[in-house]
Coordinates of C-alpha atoms in Angstrom, one line a residue:
X19 CA 19.1 -2.6 7.0
X20 CA 19.8 -3.8 3.3
X21 CA 20.7 -1.0 0.9
X22 CA 17.3 -0.9 -0.2
X23 CA 15.3 -0.6 2.9
X24 CA 14.6 2.6 5.3
X25 CA 16.0 5.1 3.4
X26 CA 13.8 8.9 3.1
X27 CA 14.3 11.4 0.8
X28 CA 14.2 14.7 2.3
X29 CA 13.6 18.1 0.6
X30 CA 17.2 18.6 -0.4
X31 CA 17.1 15.3 -2.3
X32 CA 19.2 13.3 -0.2
X33 CA 18.9 10.1 1.3
X34 CA 18.4 9.8 5.2
X35 CA 17.8 6.9 7.3
X36 CA 13.7 7.2 8.4
X37 CA 12.7 8.1 11.9
X38 CA 9.9 5.9 12.5
X39 CA 7.3 7.7 15.0
X40 CA 5.6 5.4 17.1
X41 CA 7.2 2.2 15.9
X42 CA 5.5 0.4 19.1
X43 CA 2.2 0.7 17.7
X44 CA 2.0 -2.7 16.4
X45 CA -1.2 -1.1 14.0
X46 CA 0.5 2.2 12.9
X47 CA 2.0 2.8 9.4
X48 CA 5.4 3.1 10.9
X49 CA 5.0 0.4 12.7
X50 CA 4.0 -2.3 10.3
X51 CA 6.6 -1.2 8.0
X52 CA 8.8 -2.4 10.8
X53 CA 7.2 -5.2 11.4
X54 CA 7.5 -6.3 7.9
X55 CA 11.0 -5.3 7.3
X56 CA 11.9 -7.6 10.4
X57 CA 9.5 -10.8 8.5
X58 CA 11.8 -10.2 5.2
X59 CA 15.0 -9.6 7.1
X60 CA 14.2 -12.9 9.0
X61 CA 14.3 -14.9 6.2
X62 CA 16.7 -12.7 4.0
X63 CA 14.6 -11.8 1.6
X64 CA 15.3 -8.2 1.8
X65 CA 17.8 -8.5 -0.9
X66 CA 14.7 -9.2 -3.4
X67 CA 12.3 -6.3 -2.2
X68 CA 14.4 -4.0 -4.7
X69 CA 11.6 -1.2 -5.9
X70 CA 10.9 -3.1 -9.3
X71 CA 10.3 -6.2 -7.6
X72 CA 8.0 -4.9 -5.3
X73 CA 6.0 -3.1 -7.8
X74 CA 5.5 -6.3 -10.1
X75 CA 4.5 -7.7 -6.9
X76 CA 2.2 -4.9 -5.7
X77 CA 0.5 -5.5 -9.2
X78 CA 0.2 -9.1 -8.6
X79 CA -1.8 -8.7 -5.8
X80 CA -4.0 -6.0 -7.2
X81 CA -4.8 -8.0 -10.2
X82 CA -5.6 -11.0 -7.5
X83 CA -8.3 -8.5 -5.6
X84 CA -9.3 -7.6 -9.5
X85 CA -10.3 -11.2 -9.6
X86 CA -12.2 -11.9 -6.8
X87 CA -14.4 -8.9 -8.5
X88 CA -14.2 -10.0 -12.5
X89 CA -17.6 -11.5 -13.0
X90 CA -19.7 -10.3 -10.5
X91 CA -22.5 -8.0 -11.0
X92 CA -22.2 -4.3 -9.8
X93 CA -24.9 -6.0 -7.1
X94 CA -23.0 -8.9 -6.4
X95 CA -19.7 -6.5 -6.2
X96 CA -21.6 -4.6 -3.4
X97 CA -22.2 -8.1 -1.3
X98 CA -19.3 -9.4 -1.5
X99 CA -18.4 -8.8 2.1
X100 CA -21.4 -10.8 3.6
X101 CA -20.6 -14.1 2.6
X102 CA -17.5 -15.7 5.0
X103 CA -15.2 -17.3 2.3
X104 CA -16.0 -14.3 0.0
X105 CA -15.0 -11.7 2.4
X106 CA -11.8 -13.9 3.9
X107 CA -10.3 -14.0 0.2
X108 CA -10.8 -9.8 0.0
X109 CA -9.3 -9.2 3.2
X110 CA -6.2 -11.7 2.8
X111 CA -5.8 -9.7 -1.1
X112 CA -6.2 -6.0 0.7
X113 CA -3.6 -7.2 3.3
X114 CA -1.2 -8.3 0.4
X115 CA -1.5 -5.5 -1.3
X116 CA -0.9 -3.1 1.5
X117 CA 1.9 -5.1 2.7
X118 CA 3.7 -4.8 -1.0
X119 CA 2.8 -1.2 -1.2
X120 CA 4.1 -0.3 2.6
X121 CA 7.4 -2.5 1.8
X122 CA 7.9 -0.5 -1.8
X123 CA 7.5 3.0 0.2
X124 CA 9.9 1.6 2.9
X125 CA 12.6 1.1 0.5
X126 CA 12.2 4.3 -1.5
X127 CA 11.3 6.2 1.5
X128 CA 8.2 7.4 0.6
X129 CA 5.9 8.4 3.6
X130 CA 2.8 6.9 2.1
X131 CA 0.3 9.3 4.6
X132 CA 2.4 12.5 3.6
X133 CA 2.5 11.5 -0.1
X134 CA -1.6 10.8 0.0
X135 CA -2.5 13.8 1.9
X136 CA -0.3 15.7 -0.9
X137 CA -2.6 13.8 -3.6
X138 CA -5.8 14.9 -2.1
X139 CA -4.6 18.3 -1.7
X140 CA -4.0 18.5 -5.7
X141 CA -6.8 16.8 -6.5
X142 CA -9.2 19.1 -4.4
X143 CA -7.6 22.1 -6.3
X144 CA -7.5 20.7 -9.7
X145 CA -11.2 19.3 -9.0
X146 CA -13.0 21.9 -7.3
X147 CA -17.2 21.5 -5.9
X148 CA -18.9 23.7 -8.4
X149 CA -20.6 26.8 -6.5
X150 CA -23.7 24.8 -7.5
X151 CA -22.6 21.5 -6.0
X152 CA -22.5 19.5 -9.2
X153 CA -19.0 18.6 -9.8
X154 CA -19.5 16.2 -12.4
X155 CA -19.4 18.7 -15.2

């Protein structure tokens, strides 16, 4: 484990080694994070996986995803997954974005699913559904 990997911050704010539940499930978030860390470690890339570098890489990959849709009409963008080549490009860029996001979370000790659940709860309180069903007011 390098200095930037597999650390979490508990309620006390102190860093702790992150226990990964169900790491044996290859498509679980912890399982994917473990595979990404092993991939990077085997190539000695972990030393480059600082929060700054991973945030930059995440931004670049998100930009590459946006690039696919840049000049499409709204109607074309909805149908992007119908073409074999365009669907493959979208899937590759989604995978790149997710890979860097998971690596970023791993390095900083962020549980992505817990962070997302907390954000959804805050948004539900911040943007309640109006009694008449119109929440866009």
